[in-house]
Coordinates of C-alpha atoms in Angstrom, one line a residue:
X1 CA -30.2 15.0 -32.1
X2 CA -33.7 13.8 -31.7
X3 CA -31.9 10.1 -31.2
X4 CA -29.2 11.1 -28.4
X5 CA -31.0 10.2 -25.5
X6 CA -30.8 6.3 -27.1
X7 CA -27.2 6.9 -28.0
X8 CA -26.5 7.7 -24.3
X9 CA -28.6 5.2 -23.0
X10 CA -27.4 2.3 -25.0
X11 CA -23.9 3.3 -24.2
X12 CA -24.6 2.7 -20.6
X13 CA -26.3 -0.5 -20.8
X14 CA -23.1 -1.4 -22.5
X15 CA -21.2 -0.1 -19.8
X16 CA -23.5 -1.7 -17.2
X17 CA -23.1 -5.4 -19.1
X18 CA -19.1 -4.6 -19.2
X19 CA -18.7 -3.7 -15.4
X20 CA -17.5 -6.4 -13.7
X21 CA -15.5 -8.3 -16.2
X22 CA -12.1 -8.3 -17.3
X23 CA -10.7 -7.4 -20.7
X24 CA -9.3 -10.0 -22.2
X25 CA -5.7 -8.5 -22.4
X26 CA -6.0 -8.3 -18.7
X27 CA -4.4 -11.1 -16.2
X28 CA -7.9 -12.7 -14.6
X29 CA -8.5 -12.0 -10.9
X30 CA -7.7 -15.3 -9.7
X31 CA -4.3 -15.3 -11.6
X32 CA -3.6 -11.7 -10.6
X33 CA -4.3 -12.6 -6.6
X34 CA -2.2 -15.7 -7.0
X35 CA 1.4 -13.1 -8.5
X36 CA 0.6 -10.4 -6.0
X37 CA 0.8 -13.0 -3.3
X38 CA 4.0 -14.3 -4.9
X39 CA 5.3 -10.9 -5.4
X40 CA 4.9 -10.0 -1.4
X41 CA 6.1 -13.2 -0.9
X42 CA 9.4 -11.6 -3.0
X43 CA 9.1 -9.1 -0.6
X44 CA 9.5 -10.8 2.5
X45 CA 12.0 -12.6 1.2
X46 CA 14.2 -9.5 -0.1
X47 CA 13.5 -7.7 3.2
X48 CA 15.2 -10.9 4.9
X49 CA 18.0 -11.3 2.8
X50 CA 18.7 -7.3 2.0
X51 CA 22.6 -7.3 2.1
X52 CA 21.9 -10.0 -1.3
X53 CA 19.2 -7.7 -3.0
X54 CA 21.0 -4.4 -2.7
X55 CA 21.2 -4.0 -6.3
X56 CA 17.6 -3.0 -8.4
X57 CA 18.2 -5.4 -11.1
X58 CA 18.4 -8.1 -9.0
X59 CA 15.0 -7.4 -7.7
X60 CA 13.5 -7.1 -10.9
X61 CA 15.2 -10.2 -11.7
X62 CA 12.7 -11.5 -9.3
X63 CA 9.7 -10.0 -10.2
X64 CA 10.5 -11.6 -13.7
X65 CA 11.5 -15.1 -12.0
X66 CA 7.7 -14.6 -11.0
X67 CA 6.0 -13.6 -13.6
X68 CA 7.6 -16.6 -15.8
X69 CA 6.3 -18.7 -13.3
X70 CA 2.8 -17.7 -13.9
X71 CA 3.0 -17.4 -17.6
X72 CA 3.0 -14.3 -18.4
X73 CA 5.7 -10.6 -18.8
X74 CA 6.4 -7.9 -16.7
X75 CA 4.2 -5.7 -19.8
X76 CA 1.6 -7.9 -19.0
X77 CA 1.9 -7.4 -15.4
X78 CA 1.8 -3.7 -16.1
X79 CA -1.0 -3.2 -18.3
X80 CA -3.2 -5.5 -16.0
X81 CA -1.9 -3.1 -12.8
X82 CA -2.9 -0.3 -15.3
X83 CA -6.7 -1.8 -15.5
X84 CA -7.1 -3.0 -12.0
X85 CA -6.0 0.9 -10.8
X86 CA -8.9 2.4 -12.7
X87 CA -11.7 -0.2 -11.7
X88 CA -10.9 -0.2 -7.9
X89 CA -13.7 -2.1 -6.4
X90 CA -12.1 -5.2 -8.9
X91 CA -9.0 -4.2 -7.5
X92 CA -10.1 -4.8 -3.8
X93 CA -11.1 -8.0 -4.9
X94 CA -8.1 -9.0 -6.3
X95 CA -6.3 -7.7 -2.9
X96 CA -8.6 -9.5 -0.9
X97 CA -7.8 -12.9 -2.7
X98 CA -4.7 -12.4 -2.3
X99 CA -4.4 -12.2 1.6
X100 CA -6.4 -15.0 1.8
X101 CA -4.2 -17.0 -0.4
X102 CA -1.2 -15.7 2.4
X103 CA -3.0 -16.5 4.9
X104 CA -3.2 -20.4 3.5
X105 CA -0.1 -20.3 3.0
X106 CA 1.2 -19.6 6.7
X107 CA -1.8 -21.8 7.9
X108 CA 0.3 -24.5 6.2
X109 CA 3.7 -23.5 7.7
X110 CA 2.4 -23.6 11.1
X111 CA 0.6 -26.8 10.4
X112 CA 4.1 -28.2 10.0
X113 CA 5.3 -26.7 13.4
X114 CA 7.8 -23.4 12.3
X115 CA 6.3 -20.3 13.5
X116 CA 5.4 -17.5 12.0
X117 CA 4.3 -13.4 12.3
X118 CA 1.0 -14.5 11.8
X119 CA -2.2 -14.5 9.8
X120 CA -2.5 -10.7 8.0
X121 CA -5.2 -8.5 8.3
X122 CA -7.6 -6.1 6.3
X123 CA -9.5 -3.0 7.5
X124 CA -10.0 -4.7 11.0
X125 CA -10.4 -1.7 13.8
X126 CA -9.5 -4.1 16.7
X127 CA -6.4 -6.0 17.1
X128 CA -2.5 -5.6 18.2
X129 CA -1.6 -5.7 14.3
X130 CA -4.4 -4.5 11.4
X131 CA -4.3 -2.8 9.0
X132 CA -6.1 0.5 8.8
X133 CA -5.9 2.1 6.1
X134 CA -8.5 3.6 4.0
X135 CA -6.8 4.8 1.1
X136 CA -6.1 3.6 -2.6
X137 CA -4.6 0.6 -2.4
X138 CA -2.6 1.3 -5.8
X139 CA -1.9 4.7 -8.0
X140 CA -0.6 5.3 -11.4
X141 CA 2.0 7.7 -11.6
X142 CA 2.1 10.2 -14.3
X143 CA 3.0 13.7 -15.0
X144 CA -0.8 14.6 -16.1
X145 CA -2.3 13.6 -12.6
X146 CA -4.2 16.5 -10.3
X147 CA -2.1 16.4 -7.8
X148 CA 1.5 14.6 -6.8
X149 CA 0.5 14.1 -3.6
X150 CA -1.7 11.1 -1.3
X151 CA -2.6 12.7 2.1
X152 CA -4.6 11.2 4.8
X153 CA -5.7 12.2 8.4
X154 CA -7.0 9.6 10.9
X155 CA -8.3 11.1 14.3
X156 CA -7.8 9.6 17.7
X157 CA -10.1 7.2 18.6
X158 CA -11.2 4.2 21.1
X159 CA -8.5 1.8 19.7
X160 CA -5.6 4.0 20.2
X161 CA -3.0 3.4 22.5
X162 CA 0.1 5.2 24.0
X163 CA 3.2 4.0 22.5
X164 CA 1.2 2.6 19.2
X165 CA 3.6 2.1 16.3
X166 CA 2.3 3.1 13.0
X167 CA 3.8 1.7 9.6
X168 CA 3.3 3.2 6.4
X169 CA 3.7 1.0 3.3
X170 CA 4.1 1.8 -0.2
X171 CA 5.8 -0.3 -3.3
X172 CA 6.9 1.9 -6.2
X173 CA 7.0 -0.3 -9.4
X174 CA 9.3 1.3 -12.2
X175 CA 10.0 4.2 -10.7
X176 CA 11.8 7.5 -12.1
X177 CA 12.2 9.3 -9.4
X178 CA 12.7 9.1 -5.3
X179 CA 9.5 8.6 -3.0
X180 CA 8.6 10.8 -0.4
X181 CA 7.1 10.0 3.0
X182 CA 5.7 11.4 6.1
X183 CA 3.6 10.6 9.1
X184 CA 3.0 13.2 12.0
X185 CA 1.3 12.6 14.9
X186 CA -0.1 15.7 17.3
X187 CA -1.0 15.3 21.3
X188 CA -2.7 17.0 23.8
X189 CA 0.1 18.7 25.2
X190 CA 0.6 20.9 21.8
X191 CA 3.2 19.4 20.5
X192 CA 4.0 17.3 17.3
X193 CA 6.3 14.7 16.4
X194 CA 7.4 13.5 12.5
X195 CA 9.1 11.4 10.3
X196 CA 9.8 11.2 7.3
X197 CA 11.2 8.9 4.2
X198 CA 13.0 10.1 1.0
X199 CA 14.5 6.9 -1.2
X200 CA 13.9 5.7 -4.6
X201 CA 14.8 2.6 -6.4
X202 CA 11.9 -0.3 -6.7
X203 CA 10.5 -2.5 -3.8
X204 CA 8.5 -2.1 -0.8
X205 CA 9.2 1.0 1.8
X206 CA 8.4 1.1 4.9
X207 CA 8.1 4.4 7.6
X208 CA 7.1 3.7 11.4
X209 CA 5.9 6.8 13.7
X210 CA 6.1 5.5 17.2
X211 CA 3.7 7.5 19.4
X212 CA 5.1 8.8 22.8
X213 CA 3.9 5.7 25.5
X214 CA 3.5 9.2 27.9
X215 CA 1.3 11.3 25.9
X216 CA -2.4 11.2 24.5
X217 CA -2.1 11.2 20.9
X218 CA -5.3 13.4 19.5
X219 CA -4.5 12.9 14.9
X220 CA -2.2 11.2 12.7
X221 CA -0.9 12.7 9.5
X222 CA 1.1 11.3 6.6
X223 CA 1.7 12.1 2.8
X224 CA 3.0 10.0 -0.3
X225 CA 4.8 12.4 -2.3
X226 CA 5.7 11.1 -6.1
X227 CA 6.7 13.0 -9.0
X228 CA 6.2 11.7 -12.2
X229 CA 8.6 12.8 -14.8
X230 CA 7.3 13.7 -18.5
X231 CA 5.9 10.8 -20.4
X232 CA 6.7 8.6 -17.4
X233 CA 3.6 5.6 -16.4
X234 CA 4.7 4.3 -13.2
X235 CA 2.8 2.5 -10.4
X236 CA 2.7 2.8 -6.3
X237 CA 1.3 -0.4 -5.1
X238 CA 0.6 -2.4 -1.9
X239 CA -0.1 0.9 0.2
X240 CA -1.2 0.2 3.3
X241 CA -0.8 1.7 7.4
X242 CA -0.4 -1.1 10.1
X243 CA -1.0 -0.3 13.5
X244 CA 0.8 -2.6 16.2
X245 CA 0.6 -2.4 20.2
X246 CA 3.8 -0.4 21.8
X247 CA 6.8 -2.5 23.3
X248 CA 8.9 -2.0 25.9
X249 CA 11.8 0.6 24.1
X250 CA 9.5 3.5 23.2
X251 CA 12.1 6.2 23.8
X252 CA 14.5 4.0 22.0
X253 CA 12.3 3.4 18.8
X254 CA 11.4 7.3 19.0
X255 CA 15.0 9.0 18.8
X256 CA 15.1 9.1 15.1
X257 CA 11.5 11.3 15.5
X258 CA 11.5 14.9 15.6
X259 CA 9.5 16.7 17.7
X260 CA 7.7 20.3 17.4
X261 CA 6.0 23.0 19.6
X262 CA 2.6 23.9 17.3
X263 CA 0.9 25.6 20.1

């Protein structure tokens, strides 16, 4: 016993020198930015074109098309989503990398004149499109996690604005089972309004809360509900929440919304 304290110490020094770096089994962080990139590319791509990428295999025809392209298999893809979801902060990096390789990439399209939704956006509080969130950016789905459930709560602050659209994203990868989404939004006035999302299949989802252009909007709210089935490893990837300015068909946008009387 008289040698534990060694043991323990050693075994974080190991840790320490391991931190940092990539397993070897793992796709590098440079290589993983580049896919992910190519993989929201897919994205954009699928939500264009929708009526020709109804069917799921199709899509993950795709995502093989992609990874084939880089070298390596969907497994591998997996297992290196796996490792990045349990070291975060390498995770961020790889995220990071890969909006600014996106944001090269449109540089280049509107260097040749075609126009585009413009450059994307990280954690930036200003703006009339950023992205806010301050969540995980990726979970693994299985039946032994704590809790089925990723909530949030943002209050109301400086940046808000009446009509403000808010966009929650999430892209389940081998699902089992549907995912569930809310947002909820309260005002002033004591009263609530909500929407929510319930579809399964793989690819990115999408659920917009428009906020009432003639109210003062005091919290936001939302959930991602997944259920992972018995000996099931799936992935929810790509979350993110994207606030944009209001336009001019705010009642419009908001009839799918329901609304609520809390107080």
């Amino acid at each position: 016993m008289r040698h534990l304290p060694l043991i323990i110490v050693s075994t974080l020094l190991l840790l320490l020198v391991a931190c940092g770096k990539t397993p070897g089994y793992v796709i590098s962080p440079d290589k993983m930015a580049e896919i992910m990139a190519d993989l929201h590319t897919g994205e954009a791509v699928v939500d264009a074109n929708g009526a020709a990428y109804r069917n799921d295999s199709v899509k993950r025809a795709l995502m093989q098309s992609i990874c084939e392209i880089h070298g390596v298999t969907t497994a591998d893809l997996d297992t290196s989503l796996y490792w990045y979801g349990n070291n975060l902060p390498e995770y961020v990096k790889v995220y990071d990398k890969t909006i600014e390789i996106l944001n090269a990439r449109i540089a280049e399209v509107e260097k040749s004149g075609a126009k585009t939704a413009g450059r994307i956006q990280r954690d930036t509080p200003d703006g009339d499109s950023v992205n806010i969130w301050r969540g995980p950016l990726m979970r693994r789905n299985t039946a032994g996690n704590p809790s089925d459930f990723i909530s949030f709560t943002y209050n109301s602050e400086r940046n808000w604005e009446r009509g403000d659209r808010y966009t929650l994203y999430a892209r389940p990868l081998n699902p089992h089972s549907p995912l569930f989404m809310t947002l909820a939004v309260t005002y002033n006035d004591g009263t609530a309004e909500y929407v929510t999302l319930n579809q399964g299949s793989e690819g990115r989802k999408q659920l917009t809360l428009v906020l009432d252009s003639a109210k003062t909007a005091t919290n936001l709210y939302g959930t991602i509900h997944y259920s992972a089935g018995r000996d099931e490893i799936s992935y929810i990837d790509s979350i993110a929440l994207v606030r944009t300015r209001g336009r001019n068909d705010n009642v419009k946008a908001r009839q799918a919304q329901h609304t609520v009387k809390i107080r």
